[in-house]
Short mmCIF file of C-alpha atoms in Angstrom, two decimals:
data_model
loop_
_atom_site.label_atom_id
_atom_site.label_comp_id
_atom_site.label_asym_id
_atom_site.label_seq_id
_atom_site.Cartn_x
_atom_site.Cartn_y
_atom_site.Cartn_z
CA MET G 1 130.77 90.76 -13.05
CA THR G 2 129.42 90.16 -9.55
CA THR G 3 125.65 89.68 -9.34
CA PRO G 4 124.19 92.01 -6.68
CA HIS G 5 122.16 90.64 -3.77
CA PRO G 6 118.43 90.69 -4.65
CA HIS G 7 117.71 93.08 -1.75
CA VAL G 8 120.57 95.52 -2.52
CA THR G 9 120.43 98.31 -5.10
CA PRO G 10 123.82 99.38 -6.57
CA TYR G 11 124.54 103.02 -5.78
CA LEU G 12 126.17 104.65 -8.80
CA THR G 13 128.17 107.83 -8.44
CA GLY G 14 131.29 109.56 -9.73
CA GLY G 15 132.92 108.91 -13.08
CA ILE G 16 133.46 111.17 -16.04
CA PRO G 17 130.35 112.91 -17.44
CA GLY G 18 129.09 110.79 -20.24
CA GLY G 19 131.40 107.95 -19.22
CA PRO G 20 130.80 104.79 -17.20
CA ALA G 21 129.62 105.21 -13.61
CA THR G 22 131.50 103.64 -10.70
CA THR G 23 129.94 101.65 -7.90
CA ALA G 24 130.56 103.31 -4.52
CA ARG G 25 128.41 101.39 -2.08
CA PRO G 26 125.15 99.41 -1.97
CA VAL G 27 121.95 100.97 -0.70
CA PRO G 28 119.73 98.35 0.97
CA ARG G 29 116.13 98.05 -0.07
CA PRO G 30 113.45 97.37 2.56
CA THR G 31 113.44 93.67 3.41
CA PRO G 32 110.17 92.06 2.26
CA ASP G 33 108.14 90.26 4.88
CA TRP G 34 108.97 86.57 5.29
CA ALA G 35 106.28 83.94 4.77
CA PRO G 36 106.72 80.26 5.69
CA PRO G 37 106.68 77.74 2.82
CA PRO G 38 103.62 75.50 2.43
CA VAL G 39 103.49 72.53 4.79
CA LEU G 40 101.58 69.34 3.98
CA ARG G 41 100.09 67.37 6.88
CA ALA G 42 100.62 63.90 5.44
CA ALA G 43 99.25 62.14 8.53
CA PRO G 44 97.83 63.27 11.88
CA CYS G 45 101.34 63.60 13.24
CA ALA G 46 103.52 63.81 10.12
CA LEU G 47 104.48 67.03 8.33
CA LEU G 48 106.17 67.42 4.93
CA CYS G 49 107.62 70.72 3.76
CA ARG G 50 109.35 71.48 0.44
CA HIS G 51 112.14 73.97 1.03
CA THR G 52 113.78 75.78 -1.87
CA GLY G 53 117.50 75.40 -1.69
CA PRO G 54 120.23 72.80 -2.08
CA GLY G 55 119.37 69.11 -2.20
CA LEU G 56 119.46 68.52 1.54
CA ALA G 57 116.83 66.97 3.76
CA SER G 58 116.07 67.22 7.46
CA VAL G 59 114.15 64.78 9.65
CA ARG G 60 112.91 65.49 13.17
CA LEU G 61 111.41 62.74 15.33
CA VAL G 62 109.71 64.29 18.35
CA GLY G 63 109.15 61.79 21.15
CA GLY G 64 108.53 58.48 19.46
CA PRO G 65 110.17 55.16 20.43
CA GLU G 66 112.70 55.86 23.17
CA ARG G 67 115.15 53.27 21.88
CA LEU G 68 115.54 55.22 18.64
CA LEU G 69 116.68 58.26 20.59
CA ASP G 70 118.99 56.08 22.67
CA GLY G 71 120.33 54.18 19.68
CA ALA G 72 121.20 57.24 17.63
CA GLY G 73 122.40 59.35 20.54
CA GLY G 74 124.84 56.81 21.95
CA ALA G 75 126.84 56.77 18.74
CA CYS G 76 126.67 60.27 17.45
CA ALA G 77 125.88 62.86 20.09
CA THR G 78 128.84 62.61 22.43
CA GLY G 79 131.18 64.77 20.41
CA ASP G 80 133.46 61.78 19.77
CA THR G 81 135.59 62.21 16.66
CA ASP G 82 137.12 58.74 16.57
CA ARG G 83 135.17 56.80 13.96
CA THR G 84 136.98 53.52 14.67
CA ASP G 85 135.40 52.88 18.08
CA ARG G 86 131.69 53.62 18.41
CA THR G 87 130.93 51.56 21.51
CA ASP G 88 129.14 53.44 24.27
CA ARG G 89 128.82 52.49 27.94
CA THR G 90 126.39 49.67 27.24
CA GLY G 91 128.04 48.45 24.03
CA ARG G 92 124.71 48.94 22.23
CA ALA G 93 124.09 51.49 19.53
CA GLY G 94 127.63 52.75 19.31
CA ALA G 95 128.99 49.51 17.92
CA PRO G 96 129.47 49.20 14.13
CA GLY G 97 126.17 48.15 12.65
CA GLY G 98 124.11 50.03 15.26
CA LEU G 99 121.50 52.65 14.42
CA GLY G 100 123.79 55.64 14.82
CA TRP G 101 126.46 53.99 12.70
CA GLU G 102 123.96 53.20 9.92
CA LEU G 103 122.65 56.76 9.85
CA GLU G 104 126.11 58.27 9.69
CA ALA G 105 126.98 55.87 6.85
CA LEU G 106 124.18 57.58 4.89
CA GLY G 107 125.88 60.92 5.37
CA ALA G 108 123.55 62.03 8.15
CA ALA G 109 124.56 64.52 10.81
CA VAL G 110 122.79 63.18 13.89
CA ARG G 111 121.79 65.24 16.92
CA THR G 112 119.78 64.27 19.97
CA SER G 113 118.34 66.31 22.82
CA PRO G 114 115.63 65.51 25.38
CA GLY G 115 112.79 63.93 23.40
CA LEU G 116 114.21 64.76 19.95
CA LEU G 117 116.13 62.94 17.22
CA ALA G 118 117.39 65.24 14.43
CA LEU G 119 118.91 64.10 11.12
CA ASP G 120 120.33 66.31 8.38
CA LEU G 121 121.49 64.46 5.28
CA PRO G 122 121.72 64.51 1.47
CA GLY G 123 118.27 64.45 -0.08
CA GLU G 124 118.99 61.35 -2.19
CA ASN G 125 119.53 59.36 1.04
CA LEU G 126 116.33 60.49 2.74
CA ARG G 127 114.31 57.40 1.86
CA ALA G 128 117.12 55.09 3.03
CA ALA G 129 117.34 56.96 6.35
CA LEU G 130 113.59 56.69 6.92
CA ASP G 131 113.75 52.97 6.06
CA THR G 132 116.53 52.60 8.64
CA LEU G 133 114.47 54.32 11.34
CA ALA G 134 111.38 52.24 10.52
CA HIS G 135 113.41 49.01 10.64
CA ALA G 136 114.93 49.98 13.99
CA ALA G 137 111.48 50.81 15.42
CA ALA G 138 110.15 47.39 14.38
CA ALA G 139 113.10 45.49 15.89
CA PRO G 140 112.79 44.21 19.48
CA PRO G 141 114.59 46.41 22.02
CA LEU G 142 118.07 45.34 23.01
CA PRO G 143 118.93 44.69 26.66
CA GLY G 144 120.96 47.22 28.60
CA GLY G 145 120.61 50.63 30.15
CA ARG G 146 120.54 54.05 28.56
CA PRO G 147 123.69 55.12 26.74
CA ALA G 148 125.84 58.02 27.76
CA ALA G 149 123.99 61.32 27.84
CA PRO G 150 124.47 63.47 24.76
CA GLY G 151 127.21 66.02 25.17
CA GLU G 152 128.86 64.25 28.08
CA ARG G 153 132.36 64.84 26.68
CA GLY G 154 132.06 68.57 26.15
CA ASP G 155 131.56 71.23 28.80
CA ALA G 156 129.19 73.35 26.70
CA ALA G 157 126.99 70.43 25.64
CA THR G 158 127.03 68.95 29.16
CA ALA G 159 125.84 72.17 30.78
CA ARG G 160 123.08 72.72 28.22
CA HIS G 161 121.81 69.13 28.18
CA ARG G 162 121.70 68.81 31.97
CA LEU G 163 119.91 72.12 32.36
CA LEU G 164 117.22 71.40 29.76
CA THR G 165 116.62 67.90 31.14
CA ALA G 166 116.44 69.17 34.72
CA LEU G 167 113.81 71.77 33.80
CA CYS G 168 111.72 69.99 31.18
CA GLY G 169 112.29 66.24 31.44
CA GLU G 170 111.33 63.94 28.56
CA SER G 171 108.85 64.43 25.73
CA HIS G 172 105.68 62.35 25.44
CA VAL G 173 104.30 63.81 22.22
CA GLY G 174 105.08 61.95 19.01
CA ALA G 175 105.54 63.65 15.64
CA LEU G 176 107.58 63.20 12.48
CA VAL G 177 108.69 66.29 10.58
CA VAL G 178 110.48 66.10 7.23
CA VAL G 179 111.75 69.19 5.41
CA THR G 180 113.44 68.62 2.09
CA GLY G 181 115.34 70.75 -0.35
CA GLU G 182 114.45 70.72 -4.02
CA GLY G 183 113.44 67.25 -5.12
CA ASP G 184 110.83 64.57 -4.53
CA ALA G 185 112.59 61.96 -2.41
CA VAL G 186 109.33 61.25 -0.57
CA ASN G 187 105.72 62.27 -1.00
CA GLY G 188 102.85 62.61 1.44
CA HIS G 189 101.73 58.98 1.04
CA ASP G 190 105.24 57.70 1.71
CA LEU G 191 105.58 59.89 4.80
CA ALA G 192 102.26 58.69 6.20
CA GLY G 193 103.50 55.11 5.90
CA TYR G 194 106.75 55.94 7.69
CA ALA G 195 104.83 57.66 10.49
CA THR G 196 102.74 54.52 10.99
CA ALA G 197 105.86 52.34 11.02
CA LEU G 198 107.33 54.58 13.73
CA GLY G 199 104.21 54.23 15.87
CA LEU G 200 102.96 57.76 15.15
CA CYS G 201 99.61 56.86 13.62
CA GLU G 202 97.39 58.44 16.30
CA PRO G 203 96.84 62.19 16.58
CA PRO G 204 99.29 63.56 19.14
CA LEU G 205 97.79 64.69 22.41
CA PRO G 206 98.77 68.14 23.69
CA PRO G 207 101.46 67.87 26.34
CA PRO G 208 100.49 68.37 29.98
CA PRO G 209 101.17 71.79 31.48
CA PRO G 210 104.86 72.08 32.34
CA ARG G 211 105.73 71.47 35.96
CA PHE G 212 109.08 72.97 36.72
CA PRO G 213 110.94 71.61 39.75
CA PRO G 214 110.12 73.48 43.00
CA THR G 215 113.81 73.42 43.96
CA PRO G 216 115.88 74.33 40.89
CA ALA G 217 119.14 72.45 40.37
CA ARG G 218 122.44 74.21 41.06
CA VAL G 219 125.17 71.84 39.93
CA HIS G 220 128.89 72.17 39.19
CA VAL G 221 130.16 69.41 36.91
CA ARG G 222 133.85 69.34 37.84
CA ARG G 223 136.47 68.89 35.11
CA ASP G 224 139.91 68.31 36.55
CA GLY G 225 142.51 70.35 34.73
CA SER G 226 139.88 72.33 32.81
CA ALA G 227 140.49 76.05 33.35
CA PRO G 228 137.43 77.60 31.62
CA VAL G 229 133.97 77.23 33.12
CA ARG G 230 130.87 76.97 30.99
CA LEU G 231 127.89 78.60 32.71
CA ALA G 232 124.27 77.81 31.83
CA VAL G 233 121.48 79.64 33.64
CA GLY G 234 117.87 78.81 32.80
CA TYR G 235 114.36 79.82 33.81
CA GLY G 236 111.33 77.70 32.98
CA VAL G 237 108.82 79.77 30.98
CA PRO G 238 105.63 79.12 28.95
CA GLY G 239 105.85 77.51 25.52
CA HIS G 240 104.71 78.49 22.02
CA SER G 241 101.03 78.06 22.86
CA ARG G 242 101.15 81.26 24.94
CA THR G 243 101.68 83.33 21.82
CA VAL G 244 102.09 86.81 23.30
CA GLU G 245 104.31 85.63 26.16
CA TRP G 246 106.52 83.63 23.79
CA ALA G 247 106.87 86.61 21.44
CA ALA G 248 107.70 88.96 24.34
CA LEU G 249 110.31 86.57 25.74
CA THR G 250 111.86 86.17 22.28
CA VAL G 251 112.34 89.93 22.09
CA ALA G 252 113.57 90.10 25.70
CA ALA G 253 116.19 87.42 24.97
CA ARG G 254 117.56 89.59 22.15
CA VAL G 255 117.81 92.57 24.50
CA LEU G 256 119.59 90.55 27.19
CA GLY G 257 121.98 88.49 25.07
CA GLY G 258 121.15 88.66 21.38
CA GLY G 259 124.42 90.19 20.24
CA LEU G 260 127.65 91.86 21.31
CA ALA G 261 125.78 95.08 22.11
CA ALA G 262 123.24 93.30 24.34
CA ARG G 263 123.14 93.87 28.09
CA LEU G 264 125.04 90.75 29.13
CA ASN G 265 127.90 91.44 26.74
CA ARG G 266 128.12 95.14 27.54
CA LEU G 267 128.79 94.19 31.15
CA LEU G 268 130.72 90.91 31.00
CA ARG G 269 132.60 91.36 27.71
CA GLU G 270 133.13 95.10 27.30
CA GLU G 271 133.30 96.36 30.90
CA LYS G 272 134.78 93.38 32.74
CA GLY G 273 136.52 91.44 29.98
CA VAL G 274 135.83 87.99 31.46
CA THR G 275 134.34 86.37 28.34
CA TYR G 276 134.31 86.40 24.56
CA GLY G 277 130.54 86.54 24.72
CA PHE G 278 127.32 85.43 26.44
CA THR G 279 124.12 84.49 24.66
CA CYS G 280 120.51 84.54 25.79
CA THR G 281 118.09 82.38 23.81
CA LEU G 282 114.57 81.08 24.17
CA GLU G 283 114.67 77.29 23.84
CA PRO G 284 111.50 75.25 23.18
CA VAL G 285 111.64 71.93 25.04
CA ASN G 286 108.81 69.41 25.42
CA GLY G 287 105.85 71.77 25.42
CA ALA G 288 107.50 74.43 27.53
CA GLY G 289 110.27 76.96 27.14
CA VAL G 290 113.58 77.77 28.77
CA LEU G 291 115.07 81.25 28.83
CA LEU G 292 118.69 80.12 28.61
CA VAL G 293 121.83 82.18 29.23
CA GLU G 294 125.16 80.58 28.25
CA GLY G 295 128.77 81.66 28.23
CA THR G 296 132.33 80.62 29.06
CA VAL G 297 134.54 82.43 31.58
CA ARG G 298 137.87 81.87 33.29
CA ALA G 299 137.63 79.65 36.36
CA GLU G 300 138.77 82.39 38.75
CA ALA G 301 136.09 84.76 37.40
CA ALA G 302 133.21 82.24 37.33
CA GLN G 303 131.74 83.09 40.74
CA ALA G 304 131.62 86.83 40.06
CA ALA G 305 130.37 86.28 36.50
CA LEU G 306 127.49 84.13 37.75
CA GLY G 307 126.47 86.91 40.12
CA ASP G 308 126.62 89.43 37.28
CA VAL G 309 124.47 87.24 35.02
CA LEU G 310 121.79 86.91 37.70
CA SER G 311 121.95 90.65 38.32
CA VAL G 312 121.40 91.45 34.62
CA LEU G 313 118.45 89.07 34.49
CA ARG G 314 116.88 90.87 37.46
CA GLU G 315 117.36 94.37 36.00
CA PRO G 316 114.08 94.54 34.03
CA ALA G 317 112.15 94.09 37.29
CA SER G 318 113.45 97.46 38.48
CA GLY G 319 114.25 99.50 35.39
CA GLY G 320 112.37 97.73 32.61
CA ILE G 321 113.36 97.49 28.93
CA SER G 322 113.62 100.78 27.07
CA ALA G 323 111.54 101.66 24.04
CA ALA G 324 114.69 101.88 21.89
CA GLU G 325 115.90 98.42 23.01
CA CYS G 326 112.48 96.91 22.33
CA ALA G 327 112.11 98.52 18.89
CA ALA G 328 115.59 97.37 17.80
CA ALA G 329 114.93 93.81 18.98
CA VAL G 330 111.54 93.67 17.24
CA ARG G 331 113.10 94.85 13.97
CA ALA G 332 115.86 92.26 14.26
CA GLU G 333 113.40 89.45 14.98
CA LEU G 334 111.17 90.30 12.02
CA ALA G 335 113.97 91.00 9.54
CA GLY G 336 116.08 88.01 10.57
CA ALA G 337 113.59 85.35 9.50
CA TRP G 338 115.13 85.23 6.01
CA THR G 339 118.40 83.99 7.46
CA ARG G 340 117.00 82.15 10.48
CA TYR G 341 114.94 79.82 8.28
CA GLU G 342 117.29 79.82 5.31
CA THR G 343 118.14 76.12 5.66
CA ALA G 344 115.93 73.08 5.77
CA ALA G 345 117.48 72.16 9.12
CA ALA G 346 116.50 75.44 10.79
CA LEU G 347 112.94 75.26 9.48
CA ALA G 348 112.66 71.62 10.57
CA ASP G 349 113.80 72.55 14.09
CA GLU G 350 111.12 75.20 14.34
CA LEU G 351 108.34 72.95 13.03
CA ALA G 352 109.45 70.16 15.37
CA SER G 353 109.35 72.44 18.42
CA LEU G 354 105.78 73.43 17.47
CA ALA G 355 104.82 69.78 16.97
CA ALA G 356 106.09 69.00 20.49
CA GLU G 357 103.30 71.25 21.78
CA GLY G 358 100.65 69.89 19.44
CA LEU G 359 100.77 73.09 17.35
CA GLY G 360 100.76 73.39 13.58
CA PRO G 361 102.93 75.45 11.22
CA GLU G 362 100.38 78.28 11.25
CA GLN G 363 101.85 79.25 14.63
CA LEU G 364 104.84 80.70 12.74
CA VAL G 365 102.56 83.39 11.31
CA ARG G 366 100.87 84.02 14.67
CA HIS G 367 104.25 84.49 16.29
CA ARG G 368 105.34 87.13 13.79
CA GLN G 369 102.05 88.98 14.19
CA ALA G 370 102.49 88.97 17.97
CA VAL G 371 106.09 90.24 17.72
CA ARG G 372 105.00 93.07 15.43
CA GLY G 373 102.48 94.29 18.02
CA LEU G 374 104.84 94.37 21.03
CA ASP G 375 105.89 97.45 22.98
CA ALA G 376 108.48 97.95 25.72
CA ALA G 377 105.92 97.92 28.54
CA THR G 378 104.53 94.54 27.48
CA VAL G 379 107.97 92.97 27.07
CA SER G 380 109.14 94.26 30.47
CA ALA G 381 105.97 93.09 32.21
CA VAL G 382 106.11 89.57 30.73
CA LEU G 383 109.81 89.14 31.49
CA THR G 384 109.42 90.38 35.08
CA ARG G 385 106.42 88.13 35.71
CA GLU G 386 107.88 84.95 34.23
CA LEU G 387 111.31 85.28 35.81
CA GLY G 388 109.70 86.09 39.15
CA ARG G 389 107.82 82.77 39.29
CA SER G 390 110.85 80.71 40.33
CA GLU G 391 114.56 80.71 41.01
CA PRO G 392 116.86 79.87 38.09
CA THR G 393 118.50 76.53 37.44
CA VAL G 394 122.30 76.87 37.23
CA ILE G 395 124.68 74.34 35.70
CA ALA G 396 128.44 74.98 35.54
CA ALA G 397 130.91 72.68 33.79
CA GLY G 398 134.66 73.09 34.14
CA GLY G 399 137.37 73.64 36.71
CA GLY G 400 137.57 75.81 39.80
CA THR G 401 135.18 76.02 42.75
CA LEU G 402 131.79 77.74 42.84
CA ALA G 403 129.99 78.43 46.11
CA GLY G 404 126.33 77.49 46.33
CA LEU G 405 126.55 74.77 43.67
CA THR G 406 126.55 71.02 44.34
CA THR G 407 129.57 69.27 42.87
CA ALA G 408 128.79 66.40 40.49
#
C-alpha cells in the first residue's frame, strides 16, 4: 500500500454502502510554515548545520585563498566530461593529482563561481575533503596564470559567468559553511580548526557597497556553427542586507520569469514561440545582487527576443505589477521553501550567500517575514526604482549576429 504524503489527506468516496471506500483524489492540507534548521557558529566565520536527510554533505568556501578557487575550478567547472585529460590552460590544477582531481576522487561534485567554491559529496568523505582543502591552502602557490574561466565550454555557463563577473567582480569576504545530512562527520571544534587552516580565523568584515560599472557590458561571445543563442540580461541590485528590497525583488522575479505562466514566457514562449522558456532569478553575488534573465533562442530570432526581454523588464515602470500577480508570487515563495531547501546543497548555497554579505542565518527568517508583508505597490515601486538606476548588462553566447553588442 502506498504511504500518502504527510501533507495530503486521502479523499474517500464511492464504494458499496458498508463496504470498503475507494480513493478518488488527494485533498491537500495547508502547508505548515517552514523554519530553518539550527545553525552552529563554530568559529567567527565558520557555520555548521545538521540537515535531516540522506547522508550527504555540502561545503561552501566563500572568498578564501584564491588558489583554491583556481585549483578546483580549472579541473571541474569547465563542463569537460573526459576524465582522462584534466590539464587546463596552465597545466596546473587540472592535471592528475591536482586539487580538483583529488576532490572528485572523493566523490565530490565541484562547482565554482566568482568568489565561491562549492562541494557536494558523500558525508563519510567530508573530513577527507576538508583535509584536502586545508593541505592545499598550506601548500605554496604554484606558478602560472589563472585557469580557464568556469563554464567556458558551454554557452549557458559562459553567458552567466561573464555577466556575474562583469557586474560583481570578486569576493573579499571569507567564510566556511558546512551543511551535513544525518551523521557526525565533523563537529564544531573540528570545523573551527579547518577554518583556521584555511585562513578564516578572523571575523569577516562586511563587504564594501557594490559599485556596478557605469557602462554596462554588452558582449556577444561568438560560437561558429552554433545555431542557438543563449541570452543573459542582468541588472545590479542591492543584496540581502536590504531586506525589504531583496524580498520585493524576489517576488518580482517570480512574476517576470518564475514559471511558464510568467510574463516573459507568456510573450516569448506562448505568443511568439521563439524559446522553450526564459527564467528570471535573483542571484546573490559578493555582497550584492543580480536580477538575471536567461533563455535560449534561435539565432535568427535573438535580436528581436532581446528587445522583447528588455521591453518586459520595463513594463512595471508603466503598468506596475497587479495585486493578483503579487499575491500568487508571495504564496509561491512562502510555500516553496520546503522544496527549495530540501537538500543540504540548497541550504548551503543560501547560507553561503548570506555569509558573503557578513549576515547570519537569522536573515532567512527576516526574509520570510518581509515577503509575507509585501503588497503589489511596494513590489512595483522597488522594481521600478532599482531597474531605473542603470542600464542592463547583456551577454549573448552562440551563433548569428546581434547589433549593439561587442563581439568577443
